[in-house]
Every structure is written in C-alpha cells, then in structure tokens.
CSV table of C-alpha atoms in Angstrom, one decimal:
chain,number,residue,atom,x,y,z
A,953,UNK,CA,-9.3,31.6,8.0
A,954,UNK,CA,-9.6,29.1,5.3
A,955,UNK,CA,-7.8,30.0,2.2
A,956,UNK,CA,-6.0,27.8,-0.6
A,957,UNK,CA,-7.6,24.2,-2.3
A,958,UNK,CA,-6.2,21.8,-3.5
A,959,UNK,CA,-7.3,18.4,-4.9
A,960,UNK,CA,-5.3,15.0,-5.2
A,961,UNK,CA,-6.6,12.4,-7.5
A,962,UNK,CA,-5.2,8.7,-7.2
A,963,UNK,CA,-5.6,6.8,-10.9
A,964,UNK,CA,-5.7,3.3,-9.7
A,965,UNK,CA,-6.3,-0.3,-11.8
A,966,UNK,CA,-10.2,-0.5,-10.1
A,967,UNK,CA,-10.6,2.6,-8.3
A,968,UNK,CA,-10.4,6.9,-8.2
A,969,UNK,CA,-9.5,8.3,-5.0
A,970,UNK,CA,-10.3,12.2,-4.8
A,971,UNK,CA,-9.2,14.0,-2.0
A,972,UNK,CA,-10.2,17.7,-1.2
A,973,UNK,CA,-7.6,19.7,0.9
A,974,UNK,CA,-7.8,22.6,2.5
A,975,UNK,CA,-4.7,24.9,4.1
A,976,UNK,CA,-5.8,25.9,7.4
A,977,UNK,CA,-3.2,28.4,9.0
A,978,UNK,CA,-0.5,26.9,6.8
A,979,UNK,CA,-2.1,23.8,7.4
A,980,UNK,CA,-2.8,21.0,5.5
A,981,UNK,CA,-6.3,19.8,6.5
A,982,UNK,CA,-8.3,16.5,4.8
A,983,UNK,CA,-12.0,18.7,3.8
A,984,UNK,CA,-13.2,15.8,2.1
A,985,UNK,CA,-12.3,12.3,0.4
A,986,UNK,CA,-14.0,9.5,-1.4
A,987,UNK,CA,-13.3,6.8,-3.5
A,988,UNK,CA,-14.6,5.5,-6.5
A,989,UNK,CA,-14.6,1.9,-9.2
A,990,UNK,CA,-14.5,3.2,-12.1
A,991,UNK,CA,-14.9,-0.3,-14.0
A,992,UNK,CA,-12.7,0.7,-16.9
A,993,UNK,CA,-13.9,3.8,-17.4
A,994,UNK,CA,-11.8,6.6,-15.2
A,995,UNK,CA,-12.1,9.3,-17.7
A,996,UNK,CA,-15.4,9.4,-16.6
A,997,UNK,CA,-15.1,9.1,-13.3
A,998,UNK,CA,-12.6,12.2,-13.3
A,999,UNK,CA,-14.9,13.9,-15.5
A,1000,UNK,CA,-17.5,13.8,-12.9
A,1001,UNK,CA,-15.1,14.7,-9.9
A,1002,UNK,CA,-13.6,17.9,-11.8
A,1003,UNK,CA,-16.8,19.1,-12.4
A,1004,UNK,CA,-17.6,18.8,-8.7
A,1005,UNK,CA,-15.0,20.0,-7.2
A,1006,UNK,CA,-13.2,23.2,-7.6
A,1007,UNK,CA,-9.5,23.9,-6.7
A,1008,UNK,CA,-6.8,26.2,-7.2
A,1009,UNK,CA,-4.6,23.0,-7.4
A,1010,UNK,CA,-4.9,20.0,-9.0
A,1011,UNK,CA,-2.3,16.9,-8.9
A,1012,UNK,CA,-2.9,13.4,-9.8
A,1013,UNK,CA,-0.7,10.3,-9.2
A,1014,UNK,CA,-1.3,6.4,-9.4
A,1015,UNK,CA,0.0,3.6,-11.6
A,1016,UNK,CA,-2.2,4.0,-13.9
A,1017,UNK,CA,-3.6,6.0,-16.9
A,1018,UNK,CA,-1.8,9.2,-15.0
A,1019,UNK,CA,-0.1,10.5,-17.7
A,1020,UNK,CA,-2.9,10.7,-19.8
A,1021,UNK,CA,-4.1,13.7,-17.9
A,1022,UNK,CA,-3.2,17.3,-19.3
A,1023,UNK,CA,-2.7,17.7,-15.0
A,1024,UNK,CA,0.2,18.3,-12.7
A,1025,UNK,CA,1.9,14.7,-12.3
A,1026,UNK,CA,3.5,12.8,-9.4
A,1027,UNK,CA,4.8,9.1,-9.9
A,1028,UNK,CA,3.5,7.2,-6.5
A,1029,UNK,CA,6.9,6.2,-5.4
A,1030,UNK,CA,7.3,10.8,-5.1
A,1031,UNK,CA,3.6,10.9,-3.5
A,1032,UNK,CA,4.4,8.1,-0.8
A,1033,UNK,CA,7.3,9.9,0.2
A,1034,UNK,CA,5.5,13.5,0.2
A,1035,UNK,CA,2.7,11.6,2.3
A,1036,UNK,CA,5.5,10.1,4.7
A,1037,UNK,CA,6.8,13.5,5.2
A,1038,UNK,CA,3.4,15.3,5.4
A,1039,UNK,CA,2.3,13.1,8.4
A,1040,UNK,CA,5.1,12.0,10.2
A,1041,UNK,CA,4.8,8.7,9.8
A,1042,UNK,CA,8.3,6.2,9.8
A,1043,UNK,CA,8.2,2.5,9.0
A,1044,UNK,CA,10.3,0.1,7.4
A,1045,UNK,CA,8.1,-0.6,4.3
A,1046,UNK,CA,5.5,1.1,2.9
A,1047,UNK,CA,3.5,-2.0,1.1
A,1048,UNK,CA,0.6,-1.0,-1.4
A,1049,UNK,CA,-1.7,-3.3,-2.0
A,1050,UNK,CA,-4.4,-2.6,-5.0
A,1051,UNK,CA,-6.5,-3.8,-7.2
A,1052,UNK,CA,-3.8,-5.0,-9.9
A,1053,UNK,CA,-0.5,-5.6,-8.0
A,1054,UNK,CA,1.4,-5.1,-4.7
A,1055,UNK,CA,4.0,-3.3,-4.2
A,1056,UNK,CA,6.8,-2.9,-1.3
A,1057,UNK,CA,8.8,0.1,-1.0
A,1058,UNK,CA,11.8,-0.2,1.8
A,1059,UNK,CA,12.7,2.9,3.2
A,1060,UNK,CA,16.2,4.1,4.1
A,1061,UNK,CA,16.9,5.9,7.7
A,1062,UNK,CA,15.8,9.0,5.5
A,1063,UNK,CA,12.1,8.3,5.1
A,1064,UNK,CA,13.0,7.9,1.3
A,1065,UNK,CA,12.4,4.7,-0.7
A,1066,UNK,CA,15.6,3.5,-1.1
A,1067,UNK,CA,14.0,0.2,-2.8
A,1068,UNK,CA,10.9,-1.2,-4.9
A,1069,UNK,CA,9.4,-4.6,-5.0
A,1070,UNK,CA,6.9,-5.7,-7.6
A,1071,UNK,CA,4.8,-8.9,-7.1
A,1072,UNK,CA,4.1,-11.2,-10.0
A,1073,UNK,CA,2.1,-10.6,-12.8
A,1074,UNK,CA,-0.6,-13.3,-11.3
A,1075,UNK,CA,-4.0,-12.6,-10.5
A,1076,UNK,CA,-4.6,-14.5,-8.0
A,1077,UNK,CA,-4.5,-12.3,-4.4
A,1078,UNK,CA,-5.1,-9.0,-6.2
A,1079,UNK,CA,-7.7,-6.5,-5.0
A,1080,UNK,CA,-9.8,-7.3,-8.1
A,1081,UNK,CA,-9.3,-10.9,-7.6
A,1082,UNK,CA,-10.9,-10.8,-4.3
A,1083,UNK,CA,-14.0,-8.8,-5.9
A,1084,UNK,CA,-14.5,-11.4,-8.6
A,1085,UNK,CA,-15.1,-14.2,-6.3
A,1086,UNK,CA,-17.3,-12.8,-4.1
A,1087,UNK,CA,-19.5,-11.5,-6.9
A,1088,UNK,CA,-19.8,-14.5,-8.1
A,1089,UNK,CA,-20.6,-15.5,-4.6
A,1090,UNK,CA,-23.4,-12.6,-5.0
A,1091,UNK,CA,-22.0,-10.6,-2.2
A,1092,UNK,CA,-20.9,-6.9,-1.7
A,1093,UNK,CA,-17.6,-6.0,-0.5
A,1094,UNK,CA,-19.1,-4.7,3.1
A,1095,UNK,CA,-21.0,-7.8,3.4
A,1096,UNK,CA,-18.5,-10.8,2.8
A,1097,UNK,CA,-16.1,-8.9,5.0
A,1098,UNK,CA,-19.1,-8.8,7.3
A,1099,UNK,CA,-19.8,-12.5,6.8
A,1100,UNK,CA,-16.4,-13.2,7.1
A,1101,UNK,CA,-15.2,-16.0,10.0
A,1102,UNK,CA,-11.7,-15.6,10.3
A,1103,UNK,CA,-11.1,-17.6,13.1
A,1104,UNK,CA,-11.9,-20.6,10.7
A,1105,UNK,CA,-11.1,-20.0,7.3
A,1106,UNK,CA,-11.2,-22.8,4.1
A,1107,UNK,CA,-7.8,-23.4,3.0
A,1108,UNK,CA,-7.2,-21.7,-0.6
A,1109,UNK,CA,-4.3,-21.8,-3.1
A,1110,UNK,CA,-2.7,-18.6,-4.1
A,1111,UNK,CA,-0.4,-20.5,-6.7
A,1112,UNK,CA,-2.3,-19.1,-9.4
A,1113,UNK,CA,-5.5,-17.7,-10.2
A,1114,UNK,CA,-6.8,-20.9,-11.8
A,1115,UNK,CA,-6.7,-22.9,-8.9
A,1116,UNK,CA,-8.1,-20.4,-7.0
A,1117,UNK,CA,-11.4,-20.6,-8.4
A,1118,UNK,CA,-11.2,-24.0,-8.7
A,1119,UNK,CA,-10.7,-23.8,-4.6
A,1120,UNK,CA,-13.7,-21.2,-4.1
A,1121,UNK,CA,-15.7,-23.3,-6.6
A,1122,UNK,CA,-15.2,-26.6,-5.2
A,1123,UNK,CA,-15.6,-25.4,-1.4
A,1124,UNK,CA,-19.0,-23.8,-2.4
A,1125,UNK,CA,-20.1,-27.2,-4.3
A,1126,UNK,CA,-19.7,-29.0,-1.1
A,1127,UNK,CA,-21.6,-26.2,1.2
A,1128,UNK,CA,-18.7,-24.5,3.2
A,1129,UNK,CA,-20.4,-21.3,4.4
A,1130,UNK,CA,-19.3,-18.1,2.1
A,1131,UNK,CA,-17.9,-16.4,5.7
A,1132,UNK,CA,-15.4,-19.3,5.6
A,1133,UNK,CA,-14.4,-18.8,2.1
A,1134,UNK,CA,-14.2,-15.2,2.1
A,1135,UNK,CA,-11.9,-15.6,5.0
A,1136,UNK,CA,-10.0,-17.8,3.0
A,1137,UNK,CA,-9.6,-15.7,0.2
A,1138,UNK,CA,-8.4,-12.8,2.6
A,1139,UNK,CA,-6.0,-15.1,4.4
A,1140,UNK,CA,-4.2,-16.2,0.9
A,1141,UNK,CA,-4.0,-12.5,0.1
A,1142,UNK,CA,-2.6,-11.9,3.4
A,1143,UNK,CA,-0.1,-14.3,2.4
A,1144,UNK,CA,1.1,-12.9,-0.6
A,1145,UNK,CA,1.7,-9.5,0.5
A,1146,UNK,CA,4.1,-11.6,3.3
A,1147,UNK,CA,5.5,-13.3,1.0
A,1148,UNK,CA,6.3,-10.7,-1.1
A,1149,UNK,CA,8.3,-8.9,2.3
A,1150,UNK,CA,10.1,-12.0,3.4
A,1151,UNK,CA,13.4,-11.3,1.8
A,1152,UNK,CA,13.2,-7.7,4.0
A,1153,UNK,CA,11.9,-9.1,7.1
A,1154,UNK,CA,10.2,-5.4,8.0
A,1155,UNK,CA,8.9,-4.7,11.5
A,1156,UNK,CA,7.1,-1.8,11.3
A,1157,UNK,CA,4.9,-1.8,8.6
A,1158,UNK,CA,2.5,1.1,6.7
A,1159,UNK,CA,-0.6,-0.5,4.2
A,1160,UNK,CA,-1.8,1.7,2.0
A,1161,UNK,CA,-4.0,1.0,-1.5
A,1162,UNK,CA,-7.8,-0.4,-1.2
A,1163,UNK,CA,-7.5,-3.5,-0.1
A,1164,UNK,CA,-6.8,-2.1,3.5
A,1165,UNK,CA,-10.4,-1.1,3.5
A,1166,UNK,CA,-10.8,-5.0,4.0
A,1167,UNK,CA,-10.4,-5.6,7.6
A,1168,UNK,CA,-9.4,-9.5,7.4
A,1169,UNK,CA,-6.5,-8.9,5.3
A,1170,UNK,CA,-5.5,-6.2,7.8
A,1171,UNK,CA,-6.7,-8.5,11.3
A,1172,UNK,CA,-3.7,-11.4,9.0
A,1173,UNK,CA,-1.3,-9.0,8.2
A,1174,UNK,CA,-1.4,-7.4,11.9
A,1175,UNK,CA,-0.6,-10.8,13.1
A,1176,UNK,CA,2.3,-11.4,11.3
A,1177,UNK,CA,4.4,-7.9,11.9
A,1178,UNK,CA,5.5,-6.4,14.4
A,1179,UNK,CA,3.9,-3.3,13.7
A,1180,UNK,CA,1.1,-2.0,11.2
C-alpha cells in the first residue's frame, strides 16, 4: 500500500532536478524524476513543477537560489550524506560536477564529509561551458555526445576559458570533425575534475551533478580511478 509523498527539488546554476518519492512499506521508492534548464529563470521552472506535482513533503537543496524558497532547506554537503546513507553507497569522494563549479567532498570511514574542495572560479570545463561550445557548434547535448570520437580527440586547453574557444575555434577553421572536438572538450573536463582530486588520490569514486549525463566525461574519468 502506497502511502506518504514526498518531493526533492535540486536548485542548480543551469538546471532543476525534481524527484517524486513514494514510501512503499517504509520504503523509499524513486515514482518519478526529471530534470530541467531553466536558463536563468528557476522560479519558473519550480513554479511549473509545484503545480504539477503534489506532496505531503517538500525539500529543496542545491547551490543555488535555495534559500530563496519559503520551503524546507538542506545545504548539499547534508543531502549528499542523507543520499550516501539512503543507498548504501561508500566511496572515498563524492565529486559533483555541474553546470557552474565542481566540487569534491572526501569522506571519513563514517560516510560523512569530513572535507570540501572547490575548483576555481574559471569557466572553462564547467557543465555550461561544455553547452556553449557545442551550441555554437549547432549541436544538441545528445547529439555531440553521439558524435563524439573519443578514441581520437583534438587537443584543447583547459587553462582558461579564453583559450578554449580560441582552441574549438581554430580546430573548426581548419575542418577537424565536431566528434573530435566535442571529445576534446569532454577530455579537458575530464581533466579538471582529476585535477581537482590529485592532492587526495581517491580510489573509489561517486559522480554526481549533470555532467555525468555526458558519457565521455564518465568513459575519461572511469579510466583514470580505480572505481566509479
């Protein structure tokens, strides 16, 4: 018998995440989930997801804008370790990568986060990065993943979102095929989410945030640690 609801909304730099719970035999069970850009405009966006959904309980965490809400509130860093608790899951590191910024948080033996690292305030390598370029490359996200040859990518700088373009720019100029760029682009973001973990060395590894939803930054990442 299916009784109490509950909805979870994730406030994010480019993106709502709704999902729809349902406590099945004192059981947590996903009913529904979906994800949403709101392109600078998540009031919105939540506006439209309230009104569709109807719960007993409503909670809403992210970076951004979540205090705004006249809602029950949970910093990220509380829902991670809620989540990790909730589904059993261990790892060292628990590395979000979104839209605006990545972020690392090391975990003690506990499960807790016991540590948080921020990466720079750079563009460059950020989940809305990685949308800009292919726009302008006039491609959707499932099709530049899908175009994507990542057994061959174009070297690309990460140093700064300047010379990044320039890179994408200059490689397009001279006709490298947009599967090899995009897989460039997905290999330099790869790199600084690595980057941003090599003063922890972690083996076992748990992505979370949009990006993961692009499968050559995962097919990188998987290659590099031991675990993901």
């Amino acid at each position: 018998m299916l009784n109490k609801e509950s909805l979870g909304i994730c406030i994010g730099a480019s993106t709502i995440t709704a999902v729809h719970l349902i406590d099945s035999f004192g059981k947590p069970e996903i009913f529904s989930s979906v994800a949403l850009p709101h392109h600078g405009d998540p009031k919105a966006i939540i506006k439209d997801i309230l009104k569709k959904e109807s719960s007993e309980k409503v909670a809403v965490t992210g970076r951004k804008f979540r205090k705004l809400m006249h809602l029950t509130s949970i910093p990220e860093p509380e829902a991670v370790e809620l989540a990790l608790d909730n589904l059993k899951l261990q790892a060292d590191v628990v590395i979000s990568i979104g839209g605006e910024n990545f972020i690392v948080y090391q975990l003690d033996r506990k499960n807790k986060i016991s540590k948080c690292i921020t990466g720079n305030k750079c563009a460059s390598g950020t989940g809305e990065f990685f949308l800009q370029q292919i726009k302008r490359m006039d491609l959707g996200v499932d099709e530049a993943i899908g175009l994507s040859d990542s057994s061959n990518p174009y070297s690309i700088s990460g140093r700064c979102s300047v010379f990044c373009k320039s890179d994408c720019t200059h490689a397009l100029n001279k006709g490298v095929a947009k599967g090899k760029v995009v897989a460039g682009l997905s290999q330099m973001v790869a790199q600084k989410v690595i980057e941003l973990t090599s003063i922890l060395n972690p083996r076992n590894v748990i992505l979370i945030g949009g990006v993961t939803q692009n499968d050559v930054v995962v097919k990188y990442l998987k290659e590099h640690f031991e675990n993901v």
